[in-house]
Short mmCIF file of C-alpha atoms in Angstrom, two decimals:
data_model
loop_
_atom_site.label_atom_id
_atom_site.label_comp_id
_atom_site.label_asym_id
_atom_site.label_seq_id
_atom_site.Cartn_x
_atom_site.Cartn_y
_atom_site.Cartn_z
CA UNK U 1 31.80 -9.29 -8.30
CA UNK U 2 31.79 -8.42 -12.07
CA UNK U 3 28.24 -9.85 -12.30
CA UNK U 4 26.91 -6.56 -9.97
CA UNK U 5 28.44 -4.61 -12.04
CA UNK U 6 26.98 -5.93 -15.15
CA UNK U 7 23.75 -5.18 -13.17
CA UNK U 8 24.06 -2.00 -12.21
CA UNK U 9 24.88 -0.97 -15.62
CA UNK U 10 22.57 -2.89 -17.24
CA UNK U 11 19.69 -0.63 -15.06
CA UNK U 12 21.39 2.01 -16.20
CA UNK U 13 20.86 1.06 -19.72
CA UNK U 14 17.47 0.17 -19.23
CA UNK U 15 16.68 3.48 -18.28
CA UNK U 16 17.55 5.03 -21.70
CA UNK U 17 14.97 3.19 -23.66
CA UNK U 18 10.69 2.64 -23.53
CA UNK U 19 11.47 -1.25 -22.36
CA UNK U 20 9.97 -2.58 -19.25
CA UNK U 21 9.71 -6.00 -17.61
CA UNK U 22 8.20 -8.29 -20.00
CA UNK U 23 6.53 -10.24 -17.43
CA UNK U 24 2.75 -8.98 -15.81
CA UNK U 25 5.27 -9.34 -12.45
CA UNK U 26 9.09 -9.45 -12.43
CA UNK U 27 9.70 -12.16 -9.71
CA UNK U 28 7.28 -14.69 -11.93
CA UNK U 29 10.33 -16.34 -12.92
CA UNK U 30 10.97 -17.68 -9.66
CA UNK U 31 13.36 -16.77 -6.89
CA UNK U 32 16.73 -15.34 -7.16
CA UNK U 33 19.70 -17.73 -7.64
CA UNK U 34 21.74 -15.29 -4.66
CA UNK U 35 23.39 -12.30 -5.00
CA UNK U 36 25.87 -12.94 -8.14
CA UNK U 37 25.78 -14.59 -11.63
CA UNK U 38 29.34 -15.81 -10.74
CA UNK U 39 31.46 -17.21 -13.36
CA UNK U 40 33.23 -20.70 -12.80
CA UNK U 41 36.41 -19.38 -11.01
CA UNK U 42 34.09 -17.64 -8.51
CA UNK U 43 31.92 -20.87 -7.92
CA UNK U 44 33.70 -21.34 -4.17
CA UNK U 45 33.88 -18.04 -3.40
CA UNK U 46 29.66 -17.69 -4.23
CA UNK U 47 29.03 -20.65 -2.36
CA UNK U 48 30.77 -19.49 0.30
CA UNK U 49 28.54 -16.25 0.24
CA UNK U 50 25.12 -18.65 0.27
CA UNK U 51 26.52 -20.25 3.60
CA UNK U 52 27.17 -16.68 5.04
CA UNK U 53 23.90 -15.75 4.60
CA UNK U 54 21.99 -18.97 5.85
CA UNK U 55 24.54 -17.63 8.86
CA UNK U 56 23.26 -14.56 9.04
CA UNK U 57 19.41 -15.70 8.43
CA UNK U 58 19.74 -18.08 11.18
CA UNK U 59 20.85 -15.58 13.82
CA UNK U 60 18.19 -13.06 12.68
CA UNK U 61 15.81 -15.75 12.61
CA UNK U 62 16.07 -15.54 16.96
CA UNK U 63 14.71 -12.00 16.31
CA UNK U 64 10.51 -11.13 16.55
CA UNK U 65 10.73 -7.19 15.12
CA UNK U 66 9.49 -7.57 11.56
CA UNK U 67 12.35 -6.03 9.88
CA UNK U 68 15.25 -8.25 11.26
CA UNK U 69 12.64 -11.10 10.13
CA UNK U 70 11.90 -9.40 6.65
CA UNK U 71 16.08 -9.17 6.08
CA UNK U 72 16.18 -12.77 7.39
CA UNK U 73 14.12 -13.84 4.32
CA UNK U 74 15.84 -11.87 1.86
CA UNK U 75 18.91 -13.29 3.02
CA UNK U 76 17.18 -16.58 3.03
CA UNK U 77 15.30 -16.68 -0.36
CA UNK U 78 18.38 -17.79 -2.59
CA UNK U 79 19.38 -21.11 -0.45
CA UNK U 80 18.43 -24.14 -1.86
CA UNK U 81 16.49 -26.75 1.04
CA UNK U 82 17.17 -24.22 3.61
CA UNK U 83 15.63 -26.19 7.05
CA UNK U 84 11.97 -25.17 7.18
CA UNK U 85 12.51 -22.57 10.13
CA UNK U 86 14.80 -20.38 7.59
CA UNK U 87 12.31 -20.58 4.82
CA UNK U 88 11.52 -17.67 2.74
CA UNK U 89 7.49 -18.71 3.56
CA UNK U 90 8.01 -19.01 7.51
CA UNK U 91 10.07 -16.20 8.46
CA UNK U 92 7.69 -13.70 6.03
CA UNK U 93 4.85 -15.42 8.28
CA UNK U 94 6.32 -14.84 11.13
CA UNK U 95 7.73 -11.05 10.10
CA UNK U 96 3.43 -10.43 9.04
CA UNK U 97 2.37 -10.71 12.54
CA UNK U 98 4.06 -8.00 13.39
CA UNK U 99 2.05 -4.95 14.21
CA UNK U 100 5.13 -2.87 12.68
CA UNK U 101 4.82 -5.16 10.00
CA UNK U 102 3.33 -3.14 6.83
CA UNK U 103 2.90 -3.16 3.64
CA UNK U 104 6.94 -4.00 2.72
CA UNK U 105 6.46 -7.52 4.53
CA UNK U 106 3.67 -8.08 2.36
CA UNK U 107 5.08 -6.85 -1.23
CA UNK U 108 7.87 -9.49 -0.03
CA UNK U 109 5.08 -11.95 -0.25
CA UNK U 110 4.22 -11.49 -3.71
CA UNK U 111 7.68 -13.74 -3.93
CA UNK U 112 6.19 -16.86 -2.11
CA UNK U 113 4.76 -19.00 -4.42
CA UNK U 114 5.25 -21.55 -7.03
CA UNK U 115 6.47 -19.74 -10.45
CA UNK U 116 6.60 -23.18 -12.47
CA UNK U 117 2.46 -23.87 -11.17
CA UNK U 118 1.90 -20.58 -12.39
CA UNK U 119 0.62 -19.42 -9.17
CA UNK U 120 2.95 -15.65 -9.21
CA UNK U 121 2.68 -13.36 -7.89
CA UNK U 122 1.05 -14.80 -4.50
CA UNK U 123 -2.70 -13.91 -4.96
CA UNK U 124 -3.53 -13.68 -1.35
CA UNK U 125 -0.21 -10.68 -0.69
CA UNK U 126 -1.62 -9.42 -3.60
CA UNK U 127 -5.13 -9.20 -2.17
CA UNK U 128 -3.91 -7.89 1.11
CA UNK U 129 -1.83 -4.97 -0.46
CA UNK U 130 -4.92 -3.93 -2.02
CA UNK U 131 -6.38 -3.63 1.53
CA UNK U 132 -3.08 -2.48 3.22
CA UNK U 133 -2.13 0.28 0.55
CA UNK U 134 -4.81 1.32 -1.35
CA UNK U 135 -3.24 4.51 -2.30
CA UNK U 136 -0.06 3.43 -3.68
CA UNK U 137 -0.11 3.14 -7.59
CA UNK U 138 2.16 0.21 -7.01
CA UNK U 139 -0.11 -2.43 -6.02
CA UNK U 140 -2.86 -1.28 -8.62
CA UNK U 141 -0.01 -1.65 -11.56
CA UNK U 142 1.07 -5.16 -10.10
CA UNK U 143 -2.94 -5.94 -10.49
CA UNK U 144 -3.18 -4.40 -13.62
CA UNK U 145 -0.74 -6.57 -14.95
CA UNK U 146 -2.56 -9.61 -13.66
CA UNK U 147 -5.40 -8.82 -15.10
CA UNK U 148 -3.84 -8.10 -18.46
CA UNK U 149 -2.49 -11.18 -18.21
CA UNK U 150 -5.70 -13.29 -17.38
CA UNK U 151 -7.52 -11.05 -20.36
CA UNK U 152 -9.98 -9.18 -17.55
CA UNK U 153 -10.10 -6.02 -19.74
CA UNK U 154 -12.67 -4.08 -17.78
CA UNK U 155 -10.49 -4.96 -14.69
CA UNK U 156 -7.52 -3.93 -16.03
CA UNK U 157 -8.87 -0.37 -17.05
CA UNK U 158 -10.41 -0.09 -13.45
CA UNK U 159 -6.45 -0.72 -12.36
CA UNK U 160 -5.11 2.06 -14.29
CA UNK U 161 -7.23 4.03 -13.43
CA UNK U 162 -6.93 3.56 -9.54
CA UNK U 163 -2.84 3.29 -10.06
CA UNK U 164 -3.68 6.89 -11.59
CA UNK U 165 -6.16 8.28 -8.84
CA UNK U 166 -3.26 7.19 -6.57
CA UNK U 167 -1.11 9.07 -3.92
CA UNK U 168 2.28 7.45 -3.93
CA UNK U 169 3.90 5.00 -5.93
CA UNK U 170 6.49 2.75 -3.85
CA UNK U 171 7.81 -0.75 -4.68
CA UNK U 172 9.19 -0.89 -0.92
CA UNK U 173 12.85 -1.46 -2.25
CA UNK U 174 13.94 1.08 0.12
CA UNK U 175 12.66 -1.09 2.80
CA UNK U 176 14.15 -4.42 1.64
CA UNK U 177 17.62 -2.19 1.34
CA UNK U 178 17.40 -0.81 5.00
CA UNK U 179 16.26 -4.28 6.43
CA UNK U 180 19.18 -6.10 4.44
CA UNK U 181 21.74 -3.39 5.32
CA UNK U 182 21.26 -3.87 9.12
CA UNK U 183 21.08 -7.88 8.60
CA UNK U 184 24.57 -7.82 7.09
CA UNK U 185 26.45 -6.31 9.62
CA UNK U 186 25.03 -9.07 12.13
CA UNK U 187 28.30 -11.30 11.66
CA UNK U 188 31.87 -10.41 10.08
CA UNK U 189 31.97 -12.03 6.32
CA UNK U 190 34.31 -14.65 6.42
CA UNK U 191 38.10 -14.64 4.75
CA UNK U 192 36.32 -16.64 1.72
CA UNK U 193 33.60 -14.29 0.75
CA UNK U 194 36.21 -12.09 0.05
CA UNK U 195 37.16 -11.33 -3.95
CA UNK U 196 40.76 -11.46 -3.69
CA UNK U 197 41.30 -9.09 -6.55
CA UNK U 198 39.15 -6.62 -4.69
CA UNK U 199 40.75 -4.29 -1.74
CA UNK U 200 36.73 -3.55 -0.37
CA UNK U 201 36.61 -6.12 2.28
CA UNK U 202 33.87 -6.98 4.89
CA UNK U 203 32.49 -3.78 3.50
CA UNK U 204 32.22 -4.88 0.16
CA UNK U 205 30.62 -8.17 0.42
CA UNK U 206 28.12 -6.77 2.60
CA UNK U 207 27.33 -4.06 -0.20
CA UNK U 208 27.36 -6.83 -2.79
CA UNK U 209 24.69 -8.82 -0.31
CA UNK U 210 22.70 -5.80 0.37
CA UNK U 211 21.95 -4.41 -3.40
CA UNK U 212 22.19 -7.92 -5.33
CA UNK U 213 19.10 -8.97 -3.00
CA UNK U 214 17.14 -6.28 -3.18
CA UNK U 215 16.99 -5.61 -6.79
CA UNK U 216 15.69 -9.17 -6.83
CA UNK U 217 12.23 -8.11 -5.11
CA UNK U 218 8.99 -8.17 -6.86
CA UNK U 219 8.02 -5.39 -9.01
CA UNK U 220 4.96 -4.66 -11.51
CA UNK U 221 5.05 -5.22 -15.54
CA UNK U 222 5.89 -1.59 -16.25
CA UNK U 223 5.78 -2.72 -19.95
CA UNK U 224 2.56 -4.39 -19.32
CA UNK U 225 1.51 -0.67 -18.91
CA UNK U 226 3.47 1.47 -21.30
CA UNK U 227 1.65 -1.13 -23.93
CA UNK U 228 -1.66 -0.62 -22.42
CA UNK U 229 -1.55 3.21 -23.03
CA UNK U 230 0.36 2.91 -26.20
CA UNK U 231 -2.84 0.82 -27.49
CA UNK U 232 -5.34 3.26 -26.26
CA UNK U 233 -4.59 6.47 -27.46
CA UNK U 234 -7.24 7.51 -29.11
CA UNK U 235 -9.47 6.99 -25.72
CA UNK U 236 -9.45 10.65 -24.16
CA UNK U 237 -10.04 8.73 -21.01
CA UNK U 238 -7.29 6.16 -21.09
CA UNK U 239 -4.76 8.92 -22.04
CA UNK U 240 -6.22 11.06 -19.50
CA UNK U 241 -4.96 8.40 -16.82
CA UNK U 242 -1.91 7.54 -18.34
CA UNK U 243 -0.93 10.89 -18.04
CA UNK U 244 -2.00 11.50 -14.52
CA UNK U 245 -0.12 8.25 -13.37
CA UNK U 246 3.13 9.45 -14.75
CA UNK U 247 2.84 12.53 -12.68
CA UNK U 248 2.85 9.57 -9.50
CA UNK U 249 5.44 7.37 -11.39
CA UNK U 250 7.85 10.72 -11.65
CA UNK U 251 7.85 11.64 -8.08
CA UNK U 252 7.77 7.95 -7.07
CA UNK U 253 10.53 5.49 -5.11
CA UNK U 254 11.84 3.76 -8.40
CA UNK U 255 14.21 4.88 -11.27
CA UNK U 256 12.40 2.00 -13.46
CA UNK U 257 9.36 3.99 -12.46
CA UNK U 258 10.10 7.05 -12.87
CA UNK U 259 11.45 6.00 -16.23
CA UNK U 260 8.01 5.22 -17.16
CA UNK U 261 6.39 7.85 -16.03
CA UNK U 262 8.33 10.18 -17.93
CA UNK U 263 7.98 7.76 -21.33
CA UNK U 264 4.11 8.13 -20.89
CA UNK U 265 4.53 11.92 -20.95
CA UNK U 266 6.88 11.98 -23.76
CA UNK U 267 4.81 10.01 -25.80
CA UNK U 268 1.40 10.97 -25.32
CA UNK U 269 1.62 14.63 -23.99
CA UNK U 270 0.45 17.28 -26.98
CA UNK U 271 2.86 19.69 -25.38
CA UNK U 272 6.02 19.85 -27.03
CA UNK U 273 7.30 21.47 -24.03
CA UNK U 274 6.52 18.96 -22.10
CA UNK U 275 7.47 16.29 -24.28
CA UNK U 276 10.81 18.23 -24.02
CA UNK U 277 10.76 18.42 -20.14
CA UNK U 278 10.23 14.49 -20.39
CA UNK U 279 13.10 13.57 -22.61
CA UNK U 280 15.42 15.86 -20.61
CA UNK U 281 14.62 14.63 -17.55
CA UNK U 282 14.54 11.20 -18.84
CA UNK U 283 18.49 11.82 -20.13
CA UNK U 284 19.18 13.27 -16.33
CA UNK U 285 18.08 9.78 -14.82
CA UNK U 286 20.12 7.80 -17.20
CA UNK U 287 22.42 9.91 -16.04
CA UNK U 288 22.03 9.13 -12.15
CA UNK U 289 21.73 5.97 -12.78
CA UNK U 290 25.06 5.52 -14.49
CA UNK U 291 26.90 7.80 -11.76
CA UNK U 292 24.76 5.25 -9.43
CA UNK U 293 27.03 2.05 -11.05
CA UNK U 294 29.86 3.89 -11.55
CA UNK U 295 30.30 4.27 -7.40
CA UNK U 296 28.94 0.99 -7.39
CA UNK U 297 31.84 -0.03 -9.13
CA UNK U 298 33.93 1.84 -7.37
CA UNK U 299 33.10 0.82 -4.17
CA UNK U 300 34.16 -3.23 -5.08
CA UNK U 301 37.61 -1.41 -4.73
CA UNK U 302 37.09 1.51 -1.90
CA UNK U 303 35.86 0.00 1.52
CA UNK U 304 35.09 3.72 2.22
CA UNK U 305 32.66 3.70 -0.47
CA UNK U 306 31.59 0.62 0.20
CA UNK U 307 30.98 1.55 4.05
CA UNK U 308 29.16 4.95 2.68
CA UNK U 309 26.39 3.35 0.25
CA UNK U 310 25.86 0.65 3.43
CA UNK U 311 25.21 3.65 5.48
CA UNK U 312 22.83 5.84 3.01
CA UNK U 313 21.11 1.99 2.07
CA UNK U 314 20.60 1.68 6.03
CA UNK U 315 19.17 5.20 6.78
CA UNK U 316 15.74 4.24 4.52
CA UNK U 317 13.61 5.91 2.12
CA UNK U 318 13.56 4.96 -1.17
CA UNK U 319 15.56 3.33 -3.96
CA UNK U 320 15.47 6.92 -5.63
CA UNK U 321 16.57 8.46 -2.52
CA UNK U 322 19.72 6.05 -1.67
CA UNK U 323 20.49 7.21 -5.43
CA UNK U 324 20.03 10.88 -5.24
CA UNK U 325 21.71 10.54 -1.91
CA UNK U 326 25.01 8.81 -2.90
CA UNK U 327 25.46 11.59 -5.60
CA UNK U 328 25.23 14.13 -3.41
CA UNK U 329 27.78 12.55 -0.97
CA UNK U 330 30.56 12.40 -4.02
CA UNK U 331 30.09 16.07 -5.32
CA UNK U 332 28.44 14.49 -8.58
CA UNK U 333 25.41 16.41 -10.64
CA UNK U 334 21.89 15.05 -10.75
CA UNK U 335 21.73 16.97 -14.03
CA UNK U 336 23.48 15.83 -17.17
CA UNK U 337 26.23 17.70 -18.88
CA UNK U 338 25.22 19.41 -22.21
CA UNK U 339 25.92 17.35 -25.03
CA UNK U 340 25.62 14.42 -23.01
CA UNK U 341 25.32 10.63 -24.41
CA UNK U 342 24.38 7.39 -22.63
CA UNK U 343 27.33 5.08 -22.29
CA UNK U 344 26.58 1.01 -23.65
CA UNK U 345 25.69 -1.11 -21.46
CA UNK U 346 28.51 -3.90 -21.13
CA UNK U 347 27.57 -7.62 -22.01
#
């Protein structure tokens, strides 16, 4: 299970510096390989964790609600020639006709589609969130990092702008967390998922399941962005918009966006107050987010825990809110300590 921690951590780290995804879209290269990076003494126990969720896929797969399907493909997306009827394509196809079906089915989407052909993120999702969610800053950053990427300039300042204009920003992680955290507790892991040097049981499997999948969804080229205003500071306008979307990015459902929200005000704010109210806040996520790993950690060895962060992933909202919420449930600060220092991330 070391590998989520490594994860967890490494987010954590992440946080504490102006680096984004390199890619115009994060899931461009290609579908996750399951929920661990497992080193070669874990090799039976992960395979036996790929077989227990084609299990659980294939029992949700019975289901027609559209989030038991949209788990289903989650759980589904790692395997490797799953049978056509568990494929990540036909159980997102059959979660879309849904009328309950939204927006999260089709950010899930984004995922279907040939990385090595060059065809990510799916252009017709893509095309369909625009028409689904126009007022999430989201979709318009996932565009604008297309169109970057293709060299449509005059598209790609019409996308920062709308992604700035916007109401929300949500990446629909919360969504993918709630729909996995249901699909887990389906069937009981079996004996061999188990890391023997782990006292977390069922419950820890499942949590290792839930959040390894989910931080595998799609998500926009944040530094696709940060680059975009960095280049253009000395256009009023484009500054003008930057700073507007990180106002949206701050309040938003991600700690990667949020992180870049409050980059973009630290950086190209004139207020030095404000550049101050950035960078402190900015410390105070860090700061969540390595509380955040820490219970993570934690919770490999604590099947209480590991039965509490099931239950706050289940309950919905957003990424930001499972974190905020697991805080609060252990007594720890959203706010840093004075003289507070980011740990290292671990390698």
């Amino acid at each position: 299970m070391r590998g989520y921690r490594v994860l967890t951590l490494a987010l954590a780290g992440l946080l504490s510096m102006p680096a984004f995804a390199a890619t115009p879209w994060a899931g461009a290269q290609g579908p996750a390989k399951g929920p661990l990076k497992a080193p070669v003494a874990q090799k039976d126990q992960t395979k036996a964790l790929l077989q227990f969720q084609k299990d659980l896929a294939s029992v949700l797969a019975l289901r027609t609600e559209a989030e038991p399907l949209l788990g289903a493909a989650l759980l589904a997306r790692p395997l490797a020639n799953p049978p056509e009827v568990l494929s990540y394509h036909a159980l997102l196809e059959r979660a879309s006709r849904n009328a309950d079906a939204g927006p999260a089915v089709t950010w899930a989407s984004l995922a279907d589609c040939d990385a090595k052909a060059g065809a990510c993120p799916n252009a017709d999702a893509l095309a369909t969130l625009q028409k689904q969610a126009p007022d999430n800053a989201a979709v318009w950053l996932l565009k604008l990092g297309v169109d970057d990427h293709n060299g449509a300039g005059k598209d790609t300042r019409s996308d920062l702008a709308r992604a700035a204009n916007a109401r929300i920003y949500d990446d629909y992680l919360g969504s993918s967390l709630k729909a996995l955290a249901n699909s887990v507790s389906q069937l009981p892991p079996p004996p061999d998922t188990f890391n023997p040097l782990q006292g977390a049981g069922a419950a820890g499997v499942q949590m290792v399941i839930v959040f390894g999948l989910a931080s595998a969804q799609p998500m926009p080229g944040f530094q696709v962005t940060a680059k975009y205003c960095e280049d253009n500071k000395s256009d009023a306008g484009v500054v003008g918009d930057c700073l507007k979307l990180a106002k949206v990015l701050e309040w938003g459902s991600s700690p990667l966006g949020r992180s870049l929200g409050l980059h973009l005000r630290e950086t190209l704010s004139t207020d030095t107050a404000e550049q101050q109210s950035a960078k402190t806040a900015r410390m105070n996520l860090v700061w969540q987010m390595q509380r955040f790993a820490q219970l993570n950690v934690q919770a490999q060895g604590d099947k209480v825990t590991a039965q509490k962060l099931l239950s706050l992933a289940r309950s919905g909202g957003t990424e930001m809110s499972v974190v905020l919420a697991s805080l609060r449930a252990y007594g720890m600060p959203a706010e840093a300590p004075a003289g507070w220092e980011p740990a290292k991330v671990e390698q």
